[in-house]
Amino acid sequence: NAGVTQTPKFQVLKTGQSMTLQCAQDMNHEYMSWYRQDPGMGLRLIHYSVGAGITDQGEVPNGYNVSRSTTEDFPLRLLSAAPSQTSVYFCASRRRGGSNYGYTFGSGTRLTVV
Amino acid sequence: QQPVQSPQAVILREGEDAVINCSSSKALYSVHWYRQKHGEAPVFLMILLKGGEQKGHEKISASFNEKKQQSSLYLTASQLSYSGTYFCGTEKTSYDKVIFGPGTSLSVIP
């Protein structure tokens, strides 16, 4: 199993450009989430999904869109990039329910907006 | 609402013990614990569900006090490999989002 795969690993955007961060998991996990992590900061939730066709906002959703058309994929779209969106973005997935199912994180996408 | 973690940072010598605390003002369904090493993704350690259970993972264990909405992570006989930032994440219900605390930086020195 590849686990959670994020692409690209690095990206530089100009202010106002749009792009999609890709996230795919091959573990048949129901839950998927996007977090951003700024230097020296914790993980802030952008959007999350509890299954295909179901998404909801997290703590910092402004400027981002998501969709979940399949169980495997959960892309994050930046609508009009701003320097404040410079961050490391992590996608994570986990199984529903139970006391042993924590998140598996992807390796992250390091995004710089200039 | 983001959980509160304490301390913000701790430095240990090899073999010493540490406790990291996580608390919430809201009733919780579960508490997650993760460790993140510099430049890497967070790695899942354990999850505790309401019911006050205590779980262990090698020399790292945790407890969850449902009445106080507090969880503690216990690291015993610390090793150099324990260095990193520890995050707790909380859920209010079983189908809810996981919100992470600001993290506790742990440094183990020889």
mmCIF file of C-alpha atoms in Angstrom:
data_model
loop_
_atom_site.group_PDB
_atom_site.id
_atom_site.type_symbol
_atom_site.label_atom_id
_atom_site.label_comp_id
_atom_site.label_asym_id
_atom_site.label_seq_id
_atom_site.Cartn_x
_atom_site.Cartn_y
_atom_site.Cartn_z
ATOM 1 C CA ASN A 1 0.000 0.000 0.000
ATOM 2 C CA ALA A 2 1.205 3.498 -0.841
ATOM 3 C CA GLY A 3 -0.783 5.038 2.037
ATOM 4 C CA VAL A 4 -1.608 8.738 1.513
ATOM 5 C CA THR A 5 -0.001 10.270 -1.572
ATOM 6 C CA GLN A 6 0.228 14.035 -2.008
ATOM 7 C CA THR A 7 1.338 15.825 -5.151
ATOM 8 C CA PRO A 8 3.177 18.026 -5.791
ATOM 9 C CA LYS A 9 5.742 18.009 -2.962
ATOM 10 C CA PHE A 10 6.802 21.591 -3.670
ATOM 11 C CA GLN A 11 5.044 24.424 -5.490
ATOM 12 C CA VAL A 12 5.654 28.131 -6.044
ATOM 13 C CA LEU A 13 2.678 30.238 -7.124
ATOM 14 C CA LYS A 14 2.257 33.861 -7.991
ATOM 15 C CA THR A 15 -0.374 35.888 -6.174
ATOM 16 C CA GLY A 16 -3.747 35.408 -7.835
ATOM 17 C CA GLN A 17 -2.949 32.075 -9.472
ATOM 18 C CA SER A 18 -5.080 29.033 -8.778
ATOM 19 C CA MET A 19 -4.030 25.438 -8.358
ATOM 20 C CA THR A 20 -5.124 22.067 -7.036
ATOM 21 C CA LEU A 21 -3.229 20.041 -4.453
ATOM 22 C CA GLN A 22 -3.829 16.361 -5.042
ATOM 23 C CA CYS A 23 -4.404 13.768 -2.329
ATOM 24 C CA ALA A 24 -5.087 10.064 -2.840
ATOM 25 C CA GLN A 25 -5.263 7.156 -0.405
ATOM 26 C CA ASP A 26 -5.430 3.427 -1.141
ATOM 27 C CA MET A 27 -6.535 2.206 2.289
ATOM 28 C CA ASN A 28 -10.293 2.566 1.709
ATOM 29 C CA HIS A 29 -10.485 5.098 4.541
ATOM 30 C CA GLU A 30 -13.797 6.904 4.982
ATOM 31 C CA TYR A 31 -12.441 10.051 6.648
ATOM 32 C CA MET A 32 -10.106 12.493 4.904
ATOM 33 C CA SER A 33 -8.917 15.927 5.988
ATOM 34 C CA TRP A 34 -6.712 18.784 4.870
ATOM 35 C CA TYR A 35 -4.538 20.641 7.380
ATOM 36 C CA ARG A 36 -2.122 23.513 6.989
ATOM 37 C CA GLN A 37 0.923 24.025 9.167
ATOM 38 C CA ASP A 38 2.711 27.354 9.364
ATOM 39 C CA PRO A 39 6.284 27.596 10.744
ATOM 40 C CA GLY A 40 6.365 26.829 14.452
ATOM 41 C CA MET A 41 2.617 26.400 14.494
ATOM 42 C CA GLY A 42 0.229 23.567 14.976
ATOM 43 C CA LEU A 43 -2.057 21.910 12.454
ATOM 44 C CA ARG A 44 -5.112 23.899 11.430
ATOM 45 C CA LEU A 45 -8.015 22.130 9.757
ATOM 46 C CA ILE A 46 -9.076 23.508 6.375
ATOM 47 C CA HIS A 47 -11.768 21.068 5.174
ATOM 48 C CA TYR A 48 -12.720 17.511 5.979
ATOM 49 C CA SER A 49 -14.862 14.697 4.615
ATOM 50 C CA VAL A 50 -16.550 11.710 6.284
ATOM 51 C CA GLY A 51 -17.259 9.934 2.993
ATOM 52 C CA ALA A 52 -17.679 10.319 -0.744
ATOM 53 C CA GLY A 53 -19.954 13.239 -1.548
ATOM 54 C CA ILE A 54 -19.771 14.694 1.978
ATOM 55 C CA THR A 55 -17.496 17.598 2.890
ATOM 56 C CA ASP A 56 -17.505 20.236 5.604
ATOM 57 C CA GLN A 57 -15.509 23.287 6.635
ATOM 58 C CA GLY A 58 -12.805 23.272 9.253
ATOM 59 C CA GLU A 59 -11.160 26.108 11.157
ATOM 60 C CA VAL A 60 -9.651 28.021 8.214
ATOM 61 C CA PRO A 61 -11.696 27.270 5.053
ATOM 62 C CA ASN A 62 -11.604 30.680 3.353
ATOM 63 C CA GLY A 63 -9.817 30.665 0.009
ATOM 64 C CA TYR A 64 -10.031 26.884 -0.394
ATOM 65 C CA ASN A 65 -12.494 24.486 -2.006
ATOM 66 C CA VAL A 66 -12.708 20.702 -1.805
ATOM 67 C CA SER A 67 -14.746 17.918 -3.350
ATOM 68 C CA ARG A 68 -14.914 14.178 -2.646
ATOM 69 C CA SER A 69 -16.288 12.371 -5.668
ATOM 70 C CA THR A 70 -14.568 9.068 -4.776
ATOM 71 C CA THR A 71 -13.431 7.423 -1.541
ATOM 72 C CA GLU A 72 -9.809 7.554 -2.715
ATOM 73 C CA ASP A 73 -9.358 11.183 -3.777
ATOM 74 C CA PHE A 74 -9.709 14.474 -1.913
ATOM 75 C CA PRO A 75 -8.252 17.384 -3.895
ATOM 76 C CA LEU A 76 -7.794 20.849 -2.374
ATOM 77 C CA ARG A 77 -8.251 23.849 -4.672
ATOM 78 C CA LEU A 78 -6.750 27.246 -4.021
ATOM 79 C CA LEU A 79 -9.013 29.702 -5.774
ATOM 80 C CA SER A 80 -6.772 32.811 -5.932
ATOM 81 C CA ALA A 81 -3.474 32.325 -4.135
ATOM 82 C CA ALA A 82 -2.373 34.892 -1.555
ATOM 83 C CA PRO A 83 0.958 35.175 0.325
ATOM 84 C CA SER A 84 -0.937 34.284 3.537
ATOM 85 C CA GLN A 85 -1.494 30.823 2.041
ATOM 86 C CA THR A 86 2.230 30.086 2.087
ATOM 87 C CA SER A 87 2.365 26.979 4.252
ATOM 88 C CA VAL A 88 2.889 23.237 4.388
ATOM 89 C CA TYR A 89 -0.288 21.377 3.530
ATOM 90 C CA PHE A 90 -0.982 17.906 4.882
ATOM 91 C CA CYS A 91 -3.672 15.535 3.726
ATOM 92 C CA ALA A 92 -4.695 12.784 6.144
ATOM 93 C CA SER A 93 -7.061 9.832 6.144
ATOM 94 C CA ARG A 94 -8.422 7.329 8.654
ATOM 95 C CA ARG A 95 -10.994 4.597 9.112
ATOM 96 C CA ARG A 96 -14.307 5.380 10.739
ATOM 97 C CA GLY A 97 -14.889 4.395 14.352
ATOM 98 C CA GLY A 98 -12.989 2.279 16.840
ATOM 99 C CA SER A 99 -10.268 3.049 19.304
ATOM 100 C CA ASN A 100 -7.267 2.236 17.111
ATOM 101 C CA TYR A 101 -7.896 4.368 14.044
ATOM 102 C CA GLY A 102 -5.837 7.483 13.993
ATOM 103 C CA TYR A 103 -4.930 9.588 10.994
ATOM 104 C CA THR A 104 -2.337 8.532 8.437
ATOM 105 C CA PHE A 105 -0.725 11.660 7.025
ATOM 106 C CA GLY A 106 0.719 12.261 3.594
ATOM 107 C CA SER A 107 4.253 13.632 3.310
ATOM 108 C CA GLY A 108 2.983 17.161 2.689
ATOM 109 C CA THR A 109 3.045 19.836 0.000
ATOM 110 C CA ARG A 110 5.250 22.850 0.662
ATOM 111 C CA LEU A 111 3.567 25.838 -1.006
ATOM 112 C CA THR A 112 5.097 29.279 -1.442
ATOM 113 C CA VAL A 113 3.014 32.176 -2.785
ATOM 114 C CA VAL A 114 5.025 35.141 -4.037
ATOM 115 C CA GLN B 1 -12.289 25.192 19.615
ATOM 116 C CA GLN B 2 -8.595 24.386 19.811
ATOM 117 C CA PRO B 3 -7.462 22.287 22.804
ATOM 118 C CA VAL B 4 -4.838 23.680 25.144
ATOM 119 C CA GLN B 5 -1.507 21.890 25.576
ATOM 120 C CA SER B 6 1.063 22.260 28.332
ATOM 121 C CA PRO B 7 3.931 22.697 28.614
ATOM 122 C CA GLN B 8 4.847 24.498 25.381
ATOM 123 C CA ALA B 9 8.326 23.024 25.454
ATOM 124 C CA VAL B 10 10.364 20.655 27.599
ATOM 125 C CA ILE B 11 13.971 19.510 27.592
ATOM 126 C CA LEU B 12 14.847 16.134 29.078
ATOM 127 C CA ARG B 13 17.975 14.117 29.608
ATOM 128 C CA GLU B 14 17.909 10.525 28.395
ATOM 129 C CA GLY B 15 16.140 8.313 30.892
ATOM 130 C CA GLU B 16 14.005 11.067 32.413
ATOM 131 C CA ASP B 17 10.210 11.066 32.391
ATOM 132 C CA ALA B 18 7.811 13.673 31.007
ATOM 133 C CA VAL B 19 4.094 14.402 31.033
ATOM 134 C CA ILE B 20 2.300 16.403 28.347
ATOM 135 C CA ASN B 21 -1.212 17.626 29.053
ATOM 136 C CA CYS B 22 -4.127 18.395 26.756
ATOM 137 C CA SER B 23 -7.378 19.978 27.873
ATOM 138 C CA SER B 24 -10.600 21.185 26.299
ATOM 139 C CA SER B 25 -13.468 23.366 27.438
ATOM 140 C CA LYS B 26 -15.912 21.189 25.447
ATOM 141 C CA ALA B 27 -17.132 17.675 26.125
ATOM 142 C CA LEU B 28 -15.016 15.240 24.133
ATOM 143 C CA TYR B 29 -15.582 11.932 22.398
ATOM 144 C CA SER B 30 -11.931 11.154 21.812
ATOM 145 C CA VAL B 31 -8.380 12.413 22.131
ATOM 146 C CA HIS B 32 -5.660 11.596 19.597
ATOM 147 C CA TRP B 33 -1.896 11.861 20.165
ATOM 148 C CA TYR B 34 0.682 12.345 17.396
ATOM 149 C CA ARG B 35 4.421 12.969 17.208
ATOM 150 C CA GLN B 36 6.051 15.033 14.478
ATOM 151 C CA LYS B 37 9.775 15.128 13.841
ATOM 152 C CA HIS B 38 11.299 18.147 12.146
ATOM 153 C CA GLY B 39 10.550 18.232 8.418
ATOM 154 C CA GLU B 40 8.315 15.165 8.544
ATOM 155 C CA ALA B 41 4.606 14.428 8.700
ATOM 156 C CA PRO B 42 2.883 13.747 12.030
ATOM 157 C CA VAL B 43 2.741 10.099 13.078
ATOM 158 C CA PHE B 44 -0.154 8.597 15.022
ATOM 159 C CA LEU B 45 0.663 7.342 18.531
ATOM 160 C CA MET B 46 -2.685 6.448 20.084
ATOM 161 C CA ILE B 47 -6.337 7.384 20.455
ATOM 162 C CA LEU B 48 -8.408 7.371 23.631
ATOM 163 C CA LEU B 49 -12.184 7.274 23.662
ATOM 164 C CA LYS B 50 -14.432 8.667 26.383
ATOM 165 C CA GLY B 51 -14.750 6.202 29.193
ATOM 166 C CA GLY B 52 -11.495 7.127 30.921
ATOM 167 C CA GLU B 53 -9.358 4.461 29.320
ATOM 168 C CA GLN B 54 -5.615 4.367 29.467
ATOM 169 C CA LYS B 55 -3.529 3.064 26.623
ATOM 170 C CA GLY B 56 0.114 2.258 26.136
ATOM 171 C CA HIS B 57 2.533 2.228 23.242
ATOM 172 C CA GLU B 58 6.055 1.016 24.088
ATOM 173 C CA LYS B 59 7.169 3.338 26.920
ATOM 174 C CA ILE B 60 4.600 5.939 25.969
ATOM 175 C CA SER B 61 1.158 5.782 27.532
ATOM 176 C CA ALA B 62 -1.816 8.095 27.879
ATOM 177 C CA SER B 63 -4.936 8.607 29.943
ATOM 178 C CA PHE B 64 -8.215 10.414 29.363
ATOM 179 C CA ASN B 65 -10.227 11.953 32.183
ATOM 180 C CA GLU B 66 -13.685 12.387 30.676
ATOM 181 C CA LYS B 67 -15.056 14.432 33.574
ATOM 182 C CA LYS B 68 -12.284 17.000 33.344
ATOM 183 C CA GLN B 69 -11.974 16.787 29.527
ATOM 184 C CA GLN B 70 -8.257 16.287 29.983
ATOM 185 C CA SER B 71 -5.754 13.864 28.547
ATOM 186 C CA SER B 72 -2.157 13.285 29.558
ATOM 187 C CA LEU B 73 0.656 11.669 27.584
ATOM 188 C CA TYR B 74 3.312 9.933 29.686
ATOM 189 C CA LEU B 75 6.805 9.345 28.335
ATOM 190 C CA THR B 76 8.929 7.186 30.603
ATOM 191 C CA ALA B 77 12.667 6.553 30.463
ATOM 192 C CA SER B 78 12.931 8.916 27.504
ATOM 193 C CA GLN B 79 15.132 8.073 24.543
ATOM 194 C CA LEU B 80 16.765 10.379 21.993
ATOM 195 C CA SER B 81 14.225 9.116 19.445
ATOM 196 C CA TYR B 82 11.386 10.641 21.483
ATOM 197 C CA SER B 83 12.442 14.158 20.438
ATOM 198 C CA GLY B 84 9.869 15.979 18.359
ATOM 199 C CA THR B 85 6.665 17.951 18.668
ATOM 200 C CA TYR B 86 3.695 16.215 20.252
ATOM 201 C CA PHE B 87 0.181 17.185 19.229
ATOM 202 C CA CYS B 88 -3.111 16.241 20.767
ATOM 203 C CA GLY B 89 -6.218 16.277 18.604
ATOM 204 C CA THR B 90 -9.780 16.237 19.893
ATOM 205 C CA GLU B 91 -13.160 15.125 18.556
ATOM 206 C CA LYS B 92 -16.513 16.125 20.049
ATOM 207 C CA THR B 93 -18.429 13.254 18.439
ATOM 208 C CA SER B 94 -17.555 10.055 16.595
ATOM 209 C CA TYR B 95 -18.256 11.640 13.195
ATOM 210 C CA ASP B 96 -16.617 14.966 13.930
ATOM 211 C CA LYS B 97 -13.519 16.734 12.746
ATOM 212 C CA VAL B 98 -10.232 16.433 14.647
ATOM 213 C CA ILE B 99 -8.906 19.764 15.929
ATOM 214 C CA PHE B 100 -5.275 19.861 17.012
ATOM 215 C CA GLY B 101 -3.628 21.719 19.855
ATOM 216 C CA PRO B 102 -0.617 24.000 19.312
ATOM 217 C CA GLY B 103 1.880 21.265 20.139
ATOM 218 C CA THR B 104 4.540 20.582 22.772
ATOM 219 C CA SER B 105 8.168 20.570 21.704
ATOM 220 C CA LEU B 106 10.123 17.794 23.424
ATOM 221 C CA SER B 107 13.910 17.645 23.226
ATOM 222 C CA VAL B 108 15.821 14.713 24.682
ATOM 223 C CA ILE B 109 19.534 15.311 25.172
ATOM 224 C CA PRO B 110 22.288 12.797 26.042
#
